[in-house]
Amino acid sequence: MGWVIRKREHGNIVFIDLRTVKEPWNPLQIVIKKEKIREETWRNLKKITRESSLLVEGELVENPRAPRGIELYARNIDITHIAETPYPLGKKSHPPEVLMQWRHLAIRSNRYTKIWVIRDHLLRLAREYFMVNNWYEVSPPIIVSTAVEGGATLFEIKYFDNSKAYLSQSAQLYLEVMVFSLGKVWSLTPSFRAEKSRTRRHLAEYWHLEAEAAWYRFKDNLRVQEELISYIIQGLLKNPVTRHIIEEFRGNIEHLEEIKPPFKRISYDEAIDILQQHNVDIRWGDDIGADEEKVLSEEIGQPFFLTHFPSHLKPFYVKLDPKGPETCLAADLLAPEGYGEIIGGSEREDNIDILVDRIRKEGFDPEAYSWYLDLRRYGSVPHSGFGLGVERLIWWILKLDHIRDTIPFPRLARVKKFI
Ligand code: 4AD
Ligand code: MG
């Protein structure tokens, strides 16, 4: 069962490359010999166009020169549908705007099919990691009443008559609620950010893998992150299918093969030093943005944690460093090769007075967070967690140019028409 990628006719023999349901990422060569099939079937072959759908019956034969090492010698071909011509994405390569406009067809290309296979396996491995280590998967809401990551990127929605709500930026606050029931929890949900910046790493809707655990301190949190990332990467390299795809996209996988815990930890202070040595115009207290991350990420050459940011750079929920409130117990995990932040995480503030103060400083009303503050009133515990951007991880693992290629239906600020 499959779709025609290509058809080549050579007299009494016809070759068709088929994208099959069984191994969609790996086209199967169909060999059709005139003398082996019914006359009517042979005549119908003429009508077969690109993306036509077929049921082919025949014999699988080994052929080391065929792309899959095997090919199918057809005995019978049942045409399910003859695709209209011309196929809108007929030519070999297309600019990104065209691929976005025809996204519903572009997603079938061999390149995209391979990316979806990686995406699927990556998510399976992430889930497996949490299962094996006894974390509970929970289902937080998408329609929420409060901001987590600042007001600037909030999508506001009308909620029934007169009240308003938001699309979730992060499940974190709800996961913090759930640790009191289950101890160690994680979730995979869409997160929404009204990011106006046009970058190669921001989506307006992305998939967020988040975890939160009671009694986990700053260091425990980093350990989970480096284990999870290593588990996913090693798992992808162990499976011959995903290994092959990654090799094809990256050129080589040596770099990924070396990834195992522990990852390097670099403090914000050290990062500022490194950046200044690279003649970057930056002072203590300035944010480390995409450009600075790129410098660090290329310099260090492996995934690393950037730790102990100045407190004013991080949201209200991050615990202030007991050694001094100018810095806080937050860490970002940065991917190498210029890719930058793929995870943001921290130990959470458990002092209710500090929390109220910091919520106010961010311009929010503590009243709206009373349910969250209750967590510090009834059985408060130290706890930590993090959020991984699924698309950021795929983007780096496959060394893609733009994050839009990691998700079938990207939502981007500047693309206002979408399916
Ligand atoms: O660093 P962020 O904003 O952290 C949080 O949301 C925390 N509340 C998570 C937590 O502790 N539970 O986002 C986490 C990650 C980033 O490191 C990045 O990988 C990804 O989410 N991310 C985006 N990915 C794609 N497009 C965007 N606009 C993204 N914004 C964040
Ligand atoms: Mg962040």
Short mmCIF file of C-alpha atoms and ligand atoms in Angstrom, two decimals:
data_model
loop_
_atom_site.label_atom_id
_atom_site.label_comp_id
_atom_site.label_asym_id
_atom_site.label_seq_id
_atom_site.Cartn_x
_atom_site.Cartn_y
_atom_site.Cartn_z
CA MET A 1 0.00 0.00 0.00
CA GLY A 2 1.51 3.30 -0.93
CA TRP A 3 1.88 6.43 -3.02
CA VAL A 4 3.90 6.99 -6.16
CA ILE A 5 6.99 9.11 -5.69
CA ARG A 6 8.43 8.46 -9.14
CA LYS A 7 7.73 6.37 -12.21
CA ARG A 8 10.30 5.45 -14.82
CA GLU A 9 9.48 3.63 -18.04
CA HIS A 10 12.03 1.57 -19.96
CA GLY A 11 10.23 -0.26 -22.76
CA ASN A 12 8.83 -3.46 -21.35
CA ILE A 13 9.79 -2.67 -17.80
CA VAL A 14 8.51 0.06 -15.49
CA PHE A 15 9.95 1.12 -12.12
CA ILE A 16 7.91 2.86 -9.44
CA ASP A 17 9.24 4.23 -6.17
CA LEU A 18 6.50 3.83 -3.61
CA ARG A 19 6.10 5.55 -0.24
CA THR A 20 4.63 2.63 1.63
CA VAL A 21 2.46 2.54 4.70
CA LYS A 22 4.81 0.03 6.27
CA GLU A 23 8.06 1.98 6.00
CA PRO A 24 7.07 5.43 4.76
CA TRP A 25 10.54 6.93 5.24
CA ASN A 26 12.12 4.33 2.99
CA PRO A 27 10.79 4.23 -0.62
CA LEU A 28 10.24 0.75 -2.02
CA GLN A 29 11.18 0.09 -5.63
CA ILE A 30 8.47 -1.72 -7.57
CA VAL A 31 9.57 -3.57 -10.71
CA ILE A 32 6.84 -4.18 -13.26
CA LYS A 33 7.61 -6.40 -16.22
CA LYS A 34 5.16 -6.46 -19.09
CA GLU A 35 5.14 -10.24 -19.42
CA LYS A 36 4.43 -10.73 -15.71
CA ILE A 37 1.16 -8.81 -15.42
CA ARG A 38 -2.22 -8.72 -17.11
CA GLU A 39 -2.46 -6.69 -20.31
CA GLU A 40 -5.07 -4.33 -18.89
CA THR A 41 -2.89 -3.60 -15.84
CA TRP A 42 0.02 -2.83 -18.15
CA ARG A 43 -2.12 -0.40 -20.15
CA ASN A 44 -3.32 1.30 -16.95
CA LEU A 45 0.26 1.93 -15.87
CA LYS A 46 0.37 4.77 -18.40
CA LYS A 47 -2.20 6.68 -16.33
CA ILE A 48 -0.31 6.51 -13.08
CA THR A 49 0.82 9.98 -11.97
CA ARG A 50 2.91 11.21 -9.10
CA GLU A 51 1.16 10.74 -5.71
CA SER A 52 -1.33 8.25 -7.13
CA SER A 53 -2.21 5.60 -4.58
CA LEU A 54 -1.73 1.92 -5.30
CA LEU A 55 -2.11 -1.55 -3.89
CA VAL A 56 0.67 -3.71 -5.25
CA GLU A 57 0.91 -7.44 -4.94
CA GLY A 58 4.08 -9.33 -5.80
CA GLU A 59 7.23 -10.93 -4.66
CA LEU A 60 9.95 -9.27 -2.57
CA VAL A 61 13.38 -9.93 -4.06
CA GLU A 62 16.77 -9.04 -2.66
CA ASN A 63 18.75 -6.54 -4.69
CA PRO A 64 21.74 -4.89 -3.04
CA ARG A 65 21.57 -2.03 -5.56
CA ALA A 66 17.98 -1.10 -4.73
CA PRO A 67 17.59 1.69 -2.13
CA ARG A 68 16.12 -0.69 0.45
CA GLY A 69 18.18 -3.73 -0.48
CA ILE A 70 14.93 -5.31 -1.62
CA GLU A 71 12.47 -4.61 -4.40
CA LEU A 72 9.00 -5.78 -5.18
CA TYR A 73 8.34 -7.65 -8.42
CA ALA A 74 4.73 -6.85 -9.17
CA ARG A 75 2.21 -9.54 -10.01
CA ASN A 76 -0.80 -7.30 -9.78
CA ILE A 77 -1.43 -3.60 -9.34
CA ASP A 78 -4.68 -2.18 -8.07
CA ILE A 79 -4.96 1.57 -8.63
CA THR A 80 -6.78 3.18 -5.70
CA HIS A 81 -6.66 6.74 -7.01
CA ILE A 82 -5.05 8.55 -9.92
CA ALA A 83 -3.69 11.85 -8.61
CA GLU A 84 -4.47 15.02 -10.54
CA THR A 85 -1.68 16.61 -12.51
CA PRO A 86 0.37 18.63 -12.25
CA TYR A 87 1.23 17.91 -8.63
CA PRO A 88 1.58 21.35 -6.97
CA LEU A 89 4.98 20.45 -5.53
CA GLY A 90 6.21 18.80 -8.67
CA LYS A 91 9.59 20.43 -9.08
CA LYS A 92 12.60 19.31 -7.11
CA SER A 93 13.07 22.07 -4.52
CA HIS A 94 10.93 24.95 -3.36
CA PRO A 95 11.43 28.10 -1.31
CA PRO A 96 10.06 28.01 2.28
CA GLU A 97 7.07 30.26 1.42
CA VAL A 98 5.86 27.77 -1.17
CA LEU A 99 6.35 24.85 1.20
CA MET A 100 4.31 26.70 3.85
CA GLN A 101 1.52 27.49 1.41
CA TRP A 102 1.32 23.81 0.39
CA ARG A 103 2.09 22.49 3.87
CA HIS A 104 -0.71 19.89 3.64
CA LEU A 105 1.09 18.31 0.69
CA ALA A 106 4.67 19.18 1.60
CA ILE A 107 4.50 17.07 4.76
CA ARG A 108 4.57 13.93 2.55
CA SER A 109 8.01 14.60 1.16
CA ASN A 110 10.72 12.10 2.05
CA ARG A 111 12.58 14.75 4.06
CA TYR A 112 9.56 15.64 6.19
CA THR A 113 8.50 12.01 6.57
CA LYS A 114 11.92 11.30 8.07
CA ILE A 115 11.61 14.24 10.46
CA TRP A 116 8.21 12.97 11.68
CA VAL A 117 9.72 9.53 12.27
CA ILE A 118 12.43 11.11 14.46
CA ARG A 119 9.82 13.18 16.26
CA ASP A 120 7.72 10.09 16.99
CA HIS A 121 10.68 8.06 18.28
CA LEU A 122 11.98 10.95 20.35
CA LEU A 123 8.64 11.31 22.13
CA ARG A 124 8.43 7.55 22.70
CA LEU A 125 11.86 7.62 24.31
CA ALA A 126 11.00 10.58 26.53
CA ARG A 127 7.87 8.82 27.75
CA GLU A 128 9.86 5.63 28.29
CA TYR A 129 12.45 7.49 30.38
CA PHE A 130 9.78 8.77 32.75
CA MET A 131 8.00 5.41 32.89
CA VAL A 132 11.19 3.51 33.68
CA ASN A 133 12.04 6.00 36.45
CA ASN A 134 8.59 5.95 38.06
CA TRP A 135 7.33 9.41 37.19
CA TYR A 136 3.59 9.90 36.75
CA GLU A 137 2.24 11.45 33.57
CA VAL A 138 -0.45 14.07 34.25
CA SER A 139 -2.71 16.19 32.06
CA PRO A 140 -2.66 19.90 32.87
CA PRO A 141 -5.07 22.43 31.31
CA ILE A 142 -4.44 24.55 28.22
CA ILE A 143 -6.98 27.25 29.09
CA VAL A 144 -5.54 28.97 32.14
CA SER A 145 -6.18 31.94 34.40
CA THR A 146 -2.65 33.18 35.09
CA ALA A 147 0.64 33.97 33.39
CA VAL A 148 3.77 31.94 34.14
CA GLU A 149 6.40 33.31 31.78
CA GLY A 150 5.56 37.01 31.79
CA GLY A 151 2.77 39.06 30.27
CA ALA A 152 4.53 39.96 27.02
CA THR A 153 3.99 36.60 25.32
CA LEU A 154 0.51 35.78 26.65
CA PHE A 155 -2.25 34.85 24.21
CA GLU A 156 -5.51 36.17 25.62
CA ILE A 157 -8.78 34.45 24.77
CA LYS A 158 -12.40 35.28 25.40
CA TYR A 159 -13.81 32.80 27.86
CA PHE A 160 -17.58 32.63 27.50
CA ASP A 161 -19.40 35.88 28.24
CA ASN A 162 -17.30 38.50 29.90
CA SER A 163 -14.41 36.74 31.40
CA LYS A 164 -10.99 36.33 29.87
CA ALA A 165 -8.48 33.54 30.01
CA TYR A 166 -5.13 32.70 28.45
CA LEU A 167 -3.53 29.92 26.46
CA SER A 168 -0.99 28.15 28.64
CA GLN A 169 2.65 29.24 28.37
CA SER A 170 3.80 26.39 30.58
CA ALA A 171 2.16 23.68 32.68
CA GLN A 172 4.59 24.37 35.49
CA LEU A 173 2.26 25.87 38.08
CA TYR A 174 -0.17 22.97 37.61
CA LEU A 175 2.63 20.43 37.85
CA GLU A 176 3.65 22.12 41.10
CA VAL A 177 0.09 21.49 42.28
CA MET A 178 0.27 17.84 41.22
CA VAL A 179 3.51 17.00 43.05
CA PHE A 180 1.52 17.19 46.28
CA SER A 181 -0.56 14.31 45.02
CA LEU A 182 1.96 12.18 43.11
CA GLY A 183 5.48 13.29 44.09
CA LYS A 184 7.16 13.11 40.68
CA VAL A 185 5.09 14.23 37.69
CA TRP A 186 5.58 15.12 34.05
CA SER A 187 3.43 16.25 31.14
CA LEU A 188 3.56 16.80 27.42
CA THR A 189 1.32 19.65 26.28
CA PRO A 190 1.21 22.41 23.72
CA SER A 191 2.51 25.72 25.09
CA PHE A 192 1.73 29.06 23.51
CA ARG A 193 3.89 32.12 23.19
CA ALA A 194 2.85 35.26 21.37
CA GLU A 195 6.46 35.82 20.33
CA LYS A 196 6.59 38.69 17.90
CA SER A 197 10.24 38.18 17.10
CA ARG A 198 10.96 36.46 13.81
CA THR A 199 13.65 33.98 14.68
CA ARG A 200 14.67 30.52 13.62
CA ARG A 201 13.87 29.11 17.06
CA HIS A 202 10.51 30.51 18.10
CA LEU A 203 7.09 29.05 17.43
CA ALA A 204 3.81 30.53 18.65
CA GLU A 205 2.64 27.00 19.54
CA TYR A 206 5.14 24.36 20.59
CA TRP A 207 5.19 21.06 22.47
CA HIS A 208 6.45 21.34 25.96
CA LEU A 209 7.75 18.42 27.97
CA GLU A 210 7.77 19.40 31.61
CA ALA A 211 8.64 17.67 34.85
CA GLU A 212 8.36 18.60 38.50
CA ALA A 213 9.37 16.68 41.63
CA ALA A 214 8.91 17.13 45.38
CA TRP A 215 12.05 17.25 47.54
CA TYR A 216 14.21 17.60 44.39
CA ARG A 217 16.75 20.36 44.81
CA PHE A 218 18.58 22.36 42.17
CA LYS A 219 21.22 19.65 41.61
CA ASP A 220 18.74 16.76 41.46
CA ASN A 221 16.86 18.69 38.79
CA LEU A 222 19.96 19.00 36.58
CA ARG A 223 20.64 15.28 36.97
CA VAL A 224 17.19 14.37 35.65
CA GLN A 225 17.67 16.67 32.66
CA GLU A 226 21.06 15.31 31.63
CA GLU A 227 19.80 11.74 32.06
CA LEU A 228 16.68 12.40 30.01
CA ILE A 229 18.55 14.06 27.13
CA SER A 230 21.19 11.31 27.08
CA TYR A 231 18.51 8.60 27.22
CA ILE A 232 16.71 10.10 24.23
CA ILE A 233 19.85 10.58 22.15
CA GLN A 234 21.34 7.17 22.95
CA GLY A 235 17.95 5.57 22.21
CA LEU A 236 17.74 7.30 18.83
CA LEU A 237 21.26 6.12 17.97
CA LYS A 238 20.59 2.55 19.08
CA ASN A 239 17.67 2.13 16.70
CA PRO A 240 19.07 1.50 13.18
CA VAL A 241 16.22 3.41 11.52
CA THR A 242 16.55 6.62 13.51
CA ARG A 243 20.33 6.31 13.57
CA HIS A 244 20.39 6.19 9.78
CA ILE A 245 18.08 9.19 9.44
CA ILE A 246 20.10 11.28 11.90
CA GLU A 247 23.32 10.34 10.12
CA GLU A 248 21.80 11.46 6.84
CA PHE A 249 20.68 14.83 8.25
CA ARG A 250 23.84 15.62 10.21
CA GLY A 251 26.52 14.08 8.06
CA ASN A 252 28.01 12.37 11.09
CA ILE A 253 26.88 11.30 14.52
CA GLU A 254 30.16 11.16 16.43
CA HIS A 255 29.23 14.32 18.23
CA LEU A 256 25.96 12.88 19.49
CA GLU A 257 27.52 9.57 20.43
CA GLU A 258 29.67 11.28 23.04
CA ILE A 259 26.69 12.73 24.87
CA LYS A 260 26.33 11.24 28.31
CA PRO A 261 25.99 12.53 31.88
CA PRO A 262 27.29 14.54 33.60
CA PHE A 263 27.01 17.67 31.47
CA LYS A 264 29.22 20.67 32.15
CA ARG A 265 27.90 23.37 34.49
CA ILE A 266 28.86 26.95 33.76
CA SER A 267 27.72 29.77 35.98
CA TYR A 268 26.32 32.98 34.60
CA ASP A 269 29.42 34.75 36.01
CA GLU A 270 31.74 32.42 34.09
CA ALA A 271 29.64 32.85 30.96
CA ILE A 272 30.01 36.64 31.16
CA ASP A 273 33.80 36.17 31.39
CA ILE A 274 33.85 33.86 28.37
CA LEU A 275 31.71 36.28 26.37
CA GLN A 276 33.88 39.25 27.26
CA GLN A 277 36.94 37.27 26.18
CA HIS A 278 35.17 36.86 22.83
CA ASN A 279 34.74 40.64 22.66
CA VAL A 280 31.00 40.48 23.19
CA ASP A 281 29.73 43.77 24.62
CA ILE A 282 28.03 42.44 27.76
CA ARG A 283 28.04 43.29 31.48
CA TRP A 284 26.91 41.46 34.59
CA GLY A 285 23.14 41.74 34.80
CA ASP A 286 22.53 41.76 31.04
CA ASP A 287 20.41 39.00 29.55
CA ILE A 288 22.12 36.24 27.64
CA GLY A 289 20.15 36.21 24.39
CA ALA A 290 20.28 34.08 21.27
CA ASP A 291 23.46 35.71 19.93
CA GLU A 292 25.36 35.29 23.19
CA GLU A 293 24.07 31.73 23.57
CA LYS A 294 25.40 30.98 20.11
CA VAL A 295 28.90 32.11 21.07
CA LEU A 296 28.87 30.03 24.26
CA SER A 297 27.30 27.03 22.58
CA GLU A 298 29.95 26.99 19.85
CA GLU A 299 32.77 27.58 22.34
CA ILE A 300 31.83 24.78 24.73
CA GLY A 301 31.07 22.19 22.06
CA GLN A 302 28.80 19.93 24.13
CA PRO A 303 25.49 20.35 25.94
CA PHE A 304 25.96 22.35 29.15
CA PHE A 305 23.99 23.97 31.94
CA LEU A 306 24.11 27.72 32.31
CA THR A 307 23.41 28.27 36.01
CA HIS A 308 22.83 30.93 38.67
CA PHE A 309 21.38 33.74 36.60
CA PRO A 310 20.83 37.17 38.12
CA SER A 311 17.42 36.95 39.79
CA HIS A 312 15.89 39.83 37.85
CA LEU A 313 16.32 37.87 34.59
CA LYS A 314 14.12 34.97 35.72
CA PRO A 315 10.39 34.67 36.58
CA PHE A 316 8.90 35.08 40.07
CA TYR A 317 8.77 31.36 40.86
CA VAL A 318 12.55 30.76 40.75
CA LYS A 319 14.12 30.29 44.17
CA LEU A 320 16.59 32.97 45.19
CA ASP A 321 20.07 31.67 45.92
CA PRO A 322 20.48 31.22 49.70
CA LYS A 323 24.07 32.44 49.20
CA GLY A 324 22.77 35.81 48.01
CA PRO A 325 19.49 37.00 46.46
CA GLU A 326 21.21 38.70 43.50
CA THR A 327 21.35 35.31 41.79
CA CYS A 328 18.79 32.52 41.64
CA LEU A 329 18.66 28.73 41.36
CA ALA A 330 17.75 28.62 37.68
CA ALA A 331 19.59 26.76 34.95
CA ASP A 332 19.12 26.58 31.20
CA LEU A 333 20.39 23.62 29.25
CA LEU A 334 22.14 24.79 26.09
CA ALA A 335 22.72 22.58 23.07
CA PRO A 336 26.08 22.82 21.29
CA GLU A 337 26.80 23.75 17.68
CA GLY A 338 25.24 27.16 18.07
CA TYR A 339 21.73 25.90 18.89
CA GLY A 340 21.43 27.27 22.42
CA GLU A 341 18.63 26.88 24.98
CA ILE A 342 16.59 23.70 24.82
CA ILE A 343 15.54 23.47 28.49
CA GLY A 344 14.68 26.02 31.17
CA GLY A 345 14.40 24.87 34.77
CA SER A 346 14.88 25.80 38.41
CA GLU A 347 14.33 25.07 42.04
CA ARG A 348 11.09 26.82 43.05
CA GLU A 349 10.72 29.58 45.60
CA ASP A 350 9.11 28.19 48.74
CA ASN A 351 9.11 31.38 50.83
CA ILE A 352 5.61 32.80 50.51
CA ASP A 353 6.59 36.40 51.32
CA ILE A 354 9.31 36.45 48.68
CA LEU A 355 6.86 34.92 46.19
CA VAL A 356 4.17 37.54 46.82
CA ASP A 357 6.75 40.29 46.48
CA ARG A 358 8.12 38.93 43.22
CA ILE A 359 4.65 38.33 41.73
CA ARG A 360 3.92 42.01 42.44
CA LYS A 361 7.21 43.12 40.91
CA GLU A 362 6.28 41.35 37.67
CA GLY A 363 3.12 43.44 37.60
CA PHE A 364 0.68 40.65 38.48
CA ASP A 365 -1.96 40.61 41.20
CA PRO A 366 -1.05 38.11 43.97
CA GLU A 367 -4.79 37.56 44.44
CA ALA A 368 -4.92 35.79 41.07
CA TYR A 369 -2.22 33.41 42.35
CA SER A 370 -3.84 32.65 45.71
CA TRP A 371 -4.26 28.98 44.71
CA TYR A 372 -0.56 28.81 43.88
CA LEU A 373 0.38 30.51 47.15
CA ASP A 374 -1.71 27.92 49.02
CA LEU A 375 0.89 25.34 47.99
CA ARG A 376 3.29 27.20 50.29
CA ARG A 377 0.70 27.13 53.09
CA TYR A 378 -0.25 23.47 53.17
CA GLY A 379 2.64 21.02 53.32
CA SER A 380 5.18 23.15 51.44
CA VAL A 381 8.28 21.24 50.31
CA PRO A 382 11.40 22.11 48.37
CA HIS A 383 10.76 21.16 44.77
CA SER A 384 12.22 21.67 41.31
CA GLY A 385 11.33 21.18 37.70
CA PHE A 386 12.04 22.02 34.11
CA GLY A 387 10.55 22.43 30.65
CA LEU A 388 12.03 21.02 27.46
CA GLY A 389 11.10 22.47 24.08
CA VAL A 390 10.47 19.35 21.97
CA GLU A 391 10.97 21.23 18.70
CA ARG A 392 14.20 22.81 19.93
CA LEU A 393 15.57 19.35 20.66
CA ILE A 394 14.61 17.96 17.24
CA TRP A 395 15.98 21.13 15.60
CA TRP A 396 19.37 20.54 17.16
CA ILE A 397 19.54 16.72 16.83
CA LEU A 398 18.82 16.95 13.09
CA LYS A 399 20.84 20.16 12.70
CA LEU A 400 17.97 21.85 10.91
CA ASP A 401 18.07 25.41 9.72
CA HIS A 402 14.65 26.56 10.98
CA ILE A 403 12.44 25.28 13.79
CA ARG A 404 9.34 25.33 11.53
CA ASP A 405 10.58 22.09 9.96
CA THR A 406 10.32 20.15 13.22
CA ILE A 407 6.51 20.31 13.43
CA PRO A 408 3.96 19.50 10.72
CA PHE A 409 1.78 22.57 11.24
CA PRO A 410 3.97 25.40 12.56
CA ARG A 411 2.40 28.52 13.99
CA LEU A 412 4.60 31.52 13.26
CA ALA A 413 3.96 35.18 14.01
CA ARG A 414 4.45 36.30 10.44
CA VAL A 415 2.45 33.52 8.77
CA LYS A 416 -1.16 34.55 9.47
CA LYS A 417 -2.85 32.16 7.03
CA PHE A 418 -2.70 28.52 8.03
CA ILE A 419 -4.63 25.28 7.87
O1 4AD B 1 12.43 28.70 29.35
P1 4AD B 1 10.94 28.57 29.34
O2 4AD B 1 10.15 29.79 29.07
O3 4AD B 1 10.58 27.94 30.77
C1 4AD B 1 9.32 27.64 31.18
O4 4AD B 1 8.31 27.77 30.55
C2 4AD B 1 9.28 26.96 32.53
N1 4AD B 1 8.02 27.35 33.19
C3 4AD B 1 9.37 25.48 32.32
C4 4AD B 1 9.34 24.69 33.61
O5 4AD B 1 10.19 24.91 34.44
N2 4AD B 1 8.38 23.80 33.76
O6 4AD B 1 10.52 27.46 28.30
C5 4AD B 1 11.04 26.16 28.42
C6 4AD B 1 11.56 25.69 27.08
C7 4AD B 1 12.70 26.52 26.52
O7 4AD B 1 13.93 26.14 27.06
C8 4AD B 1 12.61 26.22 25.03
O8 4AD B 1 13.23 24.98 24.77
C9 4AD B 1 11.13 26.05 24.84
O9 4AD B 1 10.54 25.78 26.09
N3 4AD B 1 10.51 27.26 24.27
C10 4AD B 1 10.12 27.38 22.99
N4 4AD B 1 10.19 26.55 21.96
C11 4AD B 1 9.70 26.97 20.76
N5 4AD B 1 9.14 28.17 20.57
C12 4AD B 1 9.05 29.06 21.60
N6 4AD B 1 8.48 30.25 21.39
C13 4AD B 1 9.55 28.68 22.87
N7 4AD B 1 9.62 29.28 24.08
C14 4AD B 1 10.21 28.39 24.91
MG MG B 2 13.95 30.04 29.09
#
